Amino acid sequence: LATARAAAGVACAAVATTTSSPDAGSARCHGAAQADPEFSRASTKPGPRKELLFGIPKKGRLHEKIVKMLEGAGLEYTRQPRLDIARCTDVPVSLVFLPAADIAAYVGEGNVDLGITGEDIVTESEVDVVELMKLGLGKCRLSVQAPKGTYTNADGLAGKRIVTSFPILTKKYFSALENGSPTKIKCISGSVEASCGLGLADGIVDLVETGTTMRAAGLEEVSVIMQTQTVLIANPHTEHGELIETLRKRIAGYLTANRYMMVTYNAPRAKLDVVKAITPGKKSPSVQPLETPDWVAVSALVEKRRAAKVMDDLEAAGATDILLTAIQASRMGD
């Protein structure tokens, strides 16, 4: 990582190897993608970078959701084929597409200023980063799993063979359970769930979202090590604190806009306390008088998942002219 940082190799995605020649100034990446020459020159200049570097997952189940979130937050960019860096058009930000498992390390080392990855990766990487906000994406749990019917708790697996992609978290967890022989932890990068069936492990530590893959492999959850989701993280020593806060507010506004809708309606003033209890809003509802003295107009935020039920309850309480409106973007002071 230090070599990649010195050579501005973060302009590409995953660093496979770095050149040993002292005047070869960039890291070699998977897929033979080439770094943006202009970016590489800018990155090797002394002093702080002019552009904020934002590391996001280059692929995987969350990639499309994160890209959509960034676009909703106003980060417009064009990504050229086979390039893992893209400049934003309206802010001094370059998006760097990296393996999700490497992003926490890149942010912690200062190769990039800002990043999106899982809480599990941040903890596993043991790096010094600032968690700015939880994004609510990719919620799952890191758990100990074993062949169905073999173990009732994780204590029985202490000292046994464990296969995982999270060796540091796994070692810490089992070290507290061991009573004698140490747990034999083997790290592999994929298809962890197949390890028990192949006779390579007595149990595994892996992420579980719905449990479908786990059950298909004949495994069951023995214990949960941690709950995890996608988070926005920053390097604590970045030179771009003000811009990072602007981006955080944009992303928070997008997430709020996707979680809530705006309901507006008219209600008898005598029923105001009743309808306000149905639509308390995020802080409080807005109430405006109408020309008809006995009626008021009310608007409030409601969660999307509750919107239909809220409309039913408002109508039953005597409200009329009930409208539900989608929110494109927001700034809620979060």
GROMACS .gro file of C-alpha atoms in nm:
model
  334
    1LEU     CA    1   0.000   0.000   0.000
    2ALA     CA    2   0.283   0.236   0.081
    3THR     CA    3   0.432   0.175  -0.262
    4ALA     CA    4   0.095   0.234  -0.425
    5ARG     CA    5   0.048   0.552  -0.225
    6ALA     CA    6   0.385   0.691  -0.324
    7ALA     CA    7   0.320   0.609  -0.686
    8ALA     CA    8  -0.040   0.735  -0.687
    9GLY     CA    9  -0.152   0.386  -0.779
   10VAL     CA   10  -0.489   0.453  -0.619
   11ALA     CA   11  -0.592   0.597  -0.955
   12CYS     CA   12  -0.664   0.238  -1.056
   13ALA     CA   13  -0.869  -0.028  -0.886
   14ALA     CA   14  -0.708  -0.321  -0.708
   15VAL     CA   15  -0.332  -0.304  -0.696
   16ALA     CA   16  -0.190  -0.637  -0.801
   17THR     CA   17   0.181  -0.551  -0.799
   18THR     CA   18   0.393  -0.239  -0.828
   19THR     CA   19   0.681  -0.191  -1.062
   20SER     CA   20   1.026  -0.212  -0.910
   21SER     CA   21   1.175   0.047  -1.143
   22PRO     CA   22   1.223   0.375  -0.953
   23ASP     CA   23   1.104   0.579  -1.249
   24ALA     CA   24   0.796   0.373  -1.334
   25GLY     CA   25   0.552   0.597  -1.152
   26SER     CA   26   0.228   0.398  -1.131
   27ALA     CA   27   0.080   0.077  -0.995
   28ARG     CA   28  -0.018  -0.213  -1.222
   29CYS     CA   29  -0.387  -0.304  -1.188
   30HIS     CA   30  -0.611  -0.598  -1.261
   31GLY     CA   31  -0.741  -0.612  -1.617
   32ALA     CA   32  -0.447  -0.403  -1.738
   33ALA     CA   33  -0.648  -0.084  -1.685
   34GLN     CA   34  -0.429   0.222  -1.714
   35ALA     CA   35  -0.425   0.511  -1.470
   36ASP     CA   36  -0.538   0.849  -1.589
   37PRO     CA   37  -0.202   1.016  -1.680
   38GLU     CA   38  -0.318   1.361  -1.578
   39PHE     CA   39  -0.438   1.229  -1.244
   40SER     CA   40  -0.109   1.046  -1.185
   41ARG     CA   41   0.092   1.362  -1.253
   42ALA     CA   42  -0.128   1.566  -1.021
   43SER     CA   43  -0.110   1.303  -0.748
   44THR     CA   44   0.269   1.292  -0.740
   45LYS     CA   45   0.310   1.665  -0.690
   46PRO     CA   46   0.417   1.770  -0.340
   47GLY     CA   47   0.160   1.919  -0.105
   48PRO     CA   48  -0.212   1.848  -0.066
   49ARG     CA   49  -0.415   1.716  -0.358
   50LYS     CA   50  -0.646   1.963  -0.525
   51GLU     CA   51  -0.910   1.696  -0.582
   52LEU     CA   52  -1.085   1.490  -0.320
   53LEU     CA   53  -1.051   1.118  -0.392
   54PHE     CA   54  -1.363   0.913  -0.316
   55GLY     CA   55  -1.323   0.534  -0.312
   56ILE     CA   56  -1.633   0.332  -0.400
   57PRO     CA   57  -1.680  -0.040  -0.471
   58LYS     CA   58  -1.598  -0.122  -0.833
   59LYS     CA   59  -1.835  -0.421  -0.847
   60GLY     CA   60  -2.048  -0.646  -0.631
   61ARG     CA   61  -2.406  -0.654  -0.510
   62LEU     CA   62  -2.397  -0.298  -0.376
   63HIS     CA   63  -2.217  -0.130  -0.666
   64GLU     CA   64  -2.529  -0.027  -0.860
   65LYS     CA   65  -2.708   0.099  -0.549
   66ILE     CA   66  -2.409   0.310  -0.447
   67VAL     CA   67  -2.368   0.453  -0.797
   68LYS     CA   68  -2.739   0.545  -0.799
   69MET     CA   69  -2.701   0.707  -0.457
   70LEU     CA   70  -2.405   0.917  -0.571
   71GLU     CA   71  -2.592   1.028  -0.882
   72GLY     CA   72  -2.889   1.120  -0.663
   73ALA     CA   73  -2.652   1.324  -0.448
   74GLY     CA   74  -2.551   1.526  -0.755
   75LEU     CA   75  -2.215   1.368  -0.835
   76GLU     CA   76  -2.220   1.369  -1.213
   77TYR     CA   77  -1.936   1.194  -1.394
   78THR     CA   78  -1.845   0.991  -1.700
   79ARG     CA   79  -1.643   0.675  -1.651
   80GLN     CA   80  -1.431   0.578  -1.949
   81PRO     CA   81  -1.404   0.208  -2.041
   82ARG     CA   82  -1.127   0.019  -1.858
   83LEU     CA   83  -1.050   0.317  -1.634
   84ASP     CA   84  -1.108   0.291  -1.260
   85ILE     CA   85  -1.117   0.666  -1.196
   86ALA     CA   86  -1.375   0.923  -1.304
   87ARG     CA   87  -1.382   1.298  -1.247
   88CYS     CA   88  -1.701   1.467  -1.132
   89THR     CA   89  -1.812   1.760  -1.344
   90ASP     CA   90  -1.946   2.003  -1.081
   91VAL     CA   91  -1.727   1.942  -0.776
   92PRO     CA   92  -1.350   1.883  -0.736
   93VAL     CA   93  -1.399   1.512  -0.669
   94SER     CA   94  -1.260   1.206  -0.846
   95LEU     CA   95  -1.432   0.872  -0.793
   96VAL     CA   96  -1.188   0.583  -0.759
   97PHE     CA   97  -1.339   0.238  -0.821
   98LEU     CA   98  -1.174  -0.011  -0.584
   99PRO     CA   99  -1.239  -0.359  -0.443
  100ALA     CA  100  -1.470  -0.308  -0.144
  101ALA     CA  101  -1.236  -0.510   0.078
  102ASP     CA  102  -0.951  -0.263   0.014
  103ILE     CA  103  -1.134   0.067   0.059
  104ALA     CA  104  -1.097   0.093   0.438
  105ALA     CA  105  -0.721   0.042   0.408
  106TYR     CA  106  -0.691   0.304   0.133
  107VAL     CA  107  -0.888   0.557   0.340
  108GLY     CA  108  -0.695   0.479   0.658
  109GLU     CA  109  -0.361   0.518   0.483
  110GLY     CA  110  -0.467   0.846   0.321
  111ASN     CA  111  -0.455   0.719  -0.038
  112VAL     CA  112  -0.814   0.833  -0.075
  113ASP     CA  113  -0.997   1.089   0.139
  114LEU     CA  114  -1.342   0.935   0.150
  115GLY     CA  115  -1.481   0.587   0.100
  116ILE     CA  116  -1.785   0.362   0.110
  117THR     CA  117  -1.748   0.009   0.244
  118GLY     CA  118  -1.889  -0.227   0.507
  119GLU     CA  119  -1.851  -0.191   0.883
  120ASP     CA  120  -1.712  -0.545   0.884
  121ILE     CA  121  -1.434  -0.442   0.644
  122VAL     CA  122  -1.350  -0.135   0.853
  123THR     CA  123  -1.321  -0.346   1.169
  124GLU     CA  124  -1.125  -0.621   0.994
  125SER     CA  125  -0.880  -0.369   0.844
  126GLU     CA  126  -0.791  -0.219   1.185
  127VAL     CA  127  -0.737   0.127   1.039
  128ASP     CA  128  -0.788   0.474   1.179
  129VAL     CA  129  -1.088   0.621   0.996
  130VAL     CA  130  -1.383   0.843   1.086
  131GLU     CA  131  -1.727   0.690   1.034
  132LEU     CA  132  -1.938   0.978   0.902
  133MET     CA  133  -2.271   0.799   0.863
  134LYS     CA  134  -2.441   0.465   0.819
  135LEU     CA  135  -2.595   0.431   0.474
  136GLY     CA  136  -2.852   0.160   0.546
  137LEU     CA  137  -2.736  -0.050   0.250
  138GLY     CA  138  -2.624  -0.413   0.258
  139LYS     CA  139  -2.743  -0.486   0.609
  140CYS     CA  140  -2.625  -0.829   0.718
  141ARG     CA  141  -2.439  -1.005   0.998
  142LEU     CA  142  -2.101  -1.170   1.035
  143SER     CA  143  -2.170  -1.504   1.195
  144VAL     CA  144  -2.018  -1.835   1.297
  145GLN     CA  145  -2.169  -2.120   1.095
  146ALA     CA  146  -2.136  -2.496   1.121
  147PRO     CA  147  -2.290  -2.805   0.956
  148LYS     CA  148  -2.650  -2.838   1.067
  149GLY     CA  149  -2.693  -3.024   1.394
  150THR     CA  150  -2.323  -3.039   1.486
  151TYR     CA  151  -2.279  -2.747   1.727
  152THR     CA  152  -2.519  -2.550   1.944
  153ASN     CA  153  -2.282  -2.262   2.019
  154ALA     CA  154  -1.946  -2.124   1.913
  155ASP     CA  155  -1.766  -2.256   2.223
  156GLY     CA  156  -1.758  -2.603   2.071
  157LEU     CA  157  -1.573  -2.472   1.766
  158ALA     CA  158  -1.296  -2.308   1.968
  159GLY     CA  159  -0.972  -2.489   1.891
  160LYS     CA  160  -1.119  -2.640   1.573
  161ARG     CA  161  -1.062  -2.558   1.204
  162ILE     CA  162  -1.231  -2.237   1.091
  163VAL     CA  163  -1.230  -2.100   0.736
  164THR     CA  164  -1.313  -1.733   0.677
  165SER     CA  165  -1.244  -1.420   0.478
  166PHE     CA  166  -1.219  -1.227   0.807
  167PRO     CA  167  -0.915  -1.374   0.987
  168ILE     CA  168  -0.859  -1.083   1.229
  169LEU     CA  169  -1.218  -1.063   1.351
  170THR     CA  170  -1.235  -1.442   1.369
  171LYS     CA  171  -0.913  -1.472   1.570
  172LYS     CA  172  -1.029  -1.207   1.817
  173TYR     CA  173  -1.365  -1.375   1.858
  174PHE     CA  174  -1.236  -1.728   1.915
  175SER     CA  175  -0.940  -1.625   2.132
  176ALA     CA  176  -1.191  -1.533   2.403
  177LEU     CA  177  -1.348  -1.880   2.381
  178GLU     CA  178  -1.034  -2.095   2.365
  179ASN     CA  179  -0.940  -2.317   2.656
  180GLY     CA  180  -0.617  -2.483   2.557
  181SER     CA  181  -0.537  -2.539   2.190
  182PRO     CA  182  -0.565  -2.235   1.960
  183THR     CA  183  -0.827  -2.219   1.687
  184LYS     CA  184  -0.686  -2.304   1.346
  185ILE     CA  185  -0.797  -2.021   1.120
  186LYS     CA  186  -0.753  -2.044   0.743
  187CYS     CA  187  -0.822  -1.741   0.525
  188ILE     CA  188  -0.972  -1.781   0.178
  189SER     CA  189  -1.126  -1.514  -0.043
  190GLY     CA  190  -1.433  -1.687  -0.184
  191SER     CA  191  -1.681  -1.977  -0.155
  192VAL     CA  192  -1.624  -1.997   0.219
  193GLU     CA  193  -1.954  -2.183   0.263
  194ALA     CA  194  -1.818  -2.483   0.070
  195SER     CA  195  -1.532  -2.542   0.313
  196CYS     CA  196  -1.719  -2.768   0.556
  197GLY     CA  197  -1.864  -2.985   0.281
  198LEU     CA  198  -1.518  -3.032   0.131
  199GLY     CA  199  -1.374  -3.136   0.467
  200LEU     CA  200  -1.153  -2.830   0.497
  201ALA     CA  201  -1.317  -2.687   0.807
  202ASP     CA  202  -1.529  -2.770   1.109
  203GLY     CA  203  -1.698  -2.432   1.085
  204ILE     CA  204  -1.682  -2.102   0.901
  205VAL     CA  205  -1.718  -1.731   0.971
  206ASP     CA  206  -1.900  -1.553   0.691
  207LEU     CA  207  -2.158  -1.285   0.614
  208VAL     CA  208  -2.526  -1.378   0.624
  209GLU     CA  209  -2.799  -1.164   0.470
  210THR     CA  210  -3.099  -1.388   0.397
  211GLY     CA  211  -2.939  -1.721   0.489
  212THR     CA  212  -3.022  -1.882   0.155
  213THR     CA  213  -2.660  -1.962   0.065
  214MET     CA  214  -2.592  -2.085   0.418
  215ARG     CA  215  -2.884  -2.328   0.418
  216ALA     CA  216  -2.806  -2.448   0.066
  217ALA     CA  217  -2.460  -2.548   0.189
  218GLY     CA  218  -2.611  -2.745   0.478
  219LEU     CA  219  -2.499  -2.494   0.739
  220GLU     CA  220  -2.671  -2.317   1.025
  221GLU     CA  221  -2.590  -2.008   1.225
  222VAL     CA  222  -2.422  -2.084   1.558
  223SER     CA  223  -2.355  -1.728   1.680
  224VAL     CA  224  -2.337  -1.370   1.555
  225ILE     CA  225  -2.007  -1.183   1.576
  226MET     CA  226  -2.135  -0.845   1.457
  227GLN     CA  227  -2.414  -0.668   1.270
  228THR     CA  228  -2.287  -0.475   0.970
  229GLN     CA  229  -2.398  -0.240   0.694
  230THR     CA  230  -2.243  -0.001   0.445
  231VAL     CA  231  -2.088   0.313   0.594
  232LEU     CA  232  -1.934   0.637   0.470
  233ILE     CA  233  -1.582   0.679   0.610
  234ALA     CA  234  -1.315   0.948   0.588
  235ASN     CA  235  -0.946   0.982   0.660
  236PRO     CA  236  -0.908   1.178   0.987
  237HIS     CA  237  -0.623   1.386   0.842
  238THR     CA  238  -0.777   1.479   0.507
  239GLU     CA  239  -0.727   1.829   0.371
  240HIS     CA  240  -1.082   1.834   0.234
  241GLY     CA  241  -1.294   1.852   0.550
  242GLU     CA  242  -1.532   2.119   0.421
  243LEU     CA  243  -1.597   1.940   0.091
  244ILE     CA  244  -1.646   1.610   0.272
  245GLU     CA  245  -1.913   1.767   0.490
  246THR     CA  246  -2.088   1.900   0.178
  247LEU     CA  247  -2.084   1.551   0.025
  248ARG     CA  248  -2.209   1.398   0.349
  249LYS     CA  249  -2.504   1.639   0.354
  250ARG     CA  250  -2.583   1.560  -0.010
  251ILE     CA  251  -2.582   1.187   0.057
  252ALA     CA  252  -2.788   1.228   0.375
  253GLY     CA  253  -3.037   1.436   0.179
  254TYR     CA  254  -3.067   1.169  -0.089
  255LEU     CA  255  -3.121   0.894   0.168
  256THR     CA  256  -3.389   1.099   0.343
  257ALA     CA  257  -3.561   1.170   0.012
  258ASN     CA  258  -3.569   0.798  -0.061
  259ARG     CA  259  -3.698   0.706   0.281
  260TYR     CA  260  -3.974   0.965   0.309
  261MET     CA  261  -4.262   1.112   0.109
  262MET     CA  262  -4.453   1.435   0.166
  263VAL     CA  263  -4.821   1.407   0.255
  264THR     CA  264  -5.044   1.716   0.237
  265TYR     CA  265  -5.410   1.734   0.332
  266ASN     CA  266  -5.689   1.951   0.467
  267ALA     CA  267  -5.845   1.874   0.802
  268PRO     CA  268  -6.106   2.021   1.038
  269ARG     CA  269  -5.936   2.237   1.300
  270ALA     CA  270  -6.124   2.043   1.566
  271LYS     CA  271  -5.945   1.725   1.452
  272LEU     CA  272  -5.598   1.882   1.436
  273ASP     CA  273  -5.462   1.695   1.739
  274VAL     CA  274  -5.585   1.366   1.594
  275VAL     CA  275  -5.430   1.411   1.248
  276LYS     CA  276  -5.106   1.549   1.391
  277ALA     CA  277  -5.071   1.227   1.590
  278ILE     CA  278  -5.106   1.033   1.264
  279THR     CA  279  -4.850   1.250   1.081
  280PRO     CA  280  -4.602   1.384   1.340
  281GLY     CA  281  -4.346   1.442   1.062
  282LYS     CA  282  -3.970   1.411   1.100
  283LYS     CA  283  -3.969   1.698   1.349
  284SER     CA  284  -4.323   1.834   1.340
  285PRO     CA  285  -4.595   1.888   1.076
  286SER     CA  286  -4.648   2.225   0.905
  287VAL     CA  287  -4.994   2.369   0.972
  288GLN     CA  288  -5.142   2.661   0.777
  289PRO     CA  289  -5.483   2.824   0.815
  290LEU     CA  290  -5.732   2.817   0.527
  291GLU     CA  291  -5.979   3.087   0.431
  292THR     CA  292  -6.244   2.864   0.580
  293PRO     CA  293  -6.181   2.932   0.950
  294ASP     CA  294  -6.267   2.582   1.073
  295TRP     CA  295  -6.016   2.409   0.843
  296VAL     CA  296  -5.636   2.389   0.822
  297ALA     CA  297  -5.386   2.262   0.565
  298VAL     CA  298  -5.125   2.020   0.697
  299SER     CA  299  -4.806   1.885   0.540
  300ALA     CA  300  -4.566   1.635   0.691
  301LEU     CA  301  -4.303   1.379   0.603
  302VAL     CA  302  -4.409   1.014   0.623
  303GLU     CA  303  -4.202   0.703   0.571
  304LYS     CA  304  -4.265   0.541   0.234
  305ARG     CA  305  -4.336   0.203   0.387
  306ARG     CA  306  -4.613   0.355   0.600
  307ALA     CA  307  -4.757   0.597   0.345
  308ALA     CA  308  -5.062   0.394   0.236
  309LYS     CA  309  -5.166   0.319   0.595
  310VAL     CA  310  -5.119   0.686   0.691
  311MET     CA  311  -5.353   0.793   0.410
  312ASP     CA  312  -5.614   0.541   0.528
  313ASP     CA  313  -5.591   0.669   0.886
  314LEU     CA  314  -5.612   1.035   0.778
  315GLU     CA  315  -5.923   0.972   0.573
  316ALA     CA  316  -6.083   0.785   0.862
  317ALA     CA  317  -6.002   1.081   1.090
  318GLY     CA  318  -6.186   1.326   0.863
  319ALA     CA  319  -5.903   1.464   0.648
  320THR     CA  320  -5.972   1.543   0.282
  321ASP     CA  321  -5.776   1.630  -0.033
  322ILE     CA  322  -5.494   1.397   0.075
  323LEU     CA  323  -5.196   1.408  -0.161
  324LEU     CA  324  -4.877   1.205  -0.149
  325THR     CA  325  -4.567   1.349  -0.322
  326ALA     CA  326  -4.228   1.195  -0.390
  327ILE     CA  327  -3.918   1.388  -0.279
  328GLN     CA  328  -3.632   1.430  -0.527
  329ALA     CA  329  -3.376   1.565  -0.281
  330SER     CA  330  -3.366   1.720   0.064
  331ARG     CA  331  -3.163   1.903   0.325
  332MET     CA  332  -3.293   1.820   0.674
  333GLY     CA  333  -3.007   1.952   0.884
  334ASP     CA  334  -2.887   1.598   0.957
   0.00000   0.00000   0.00000
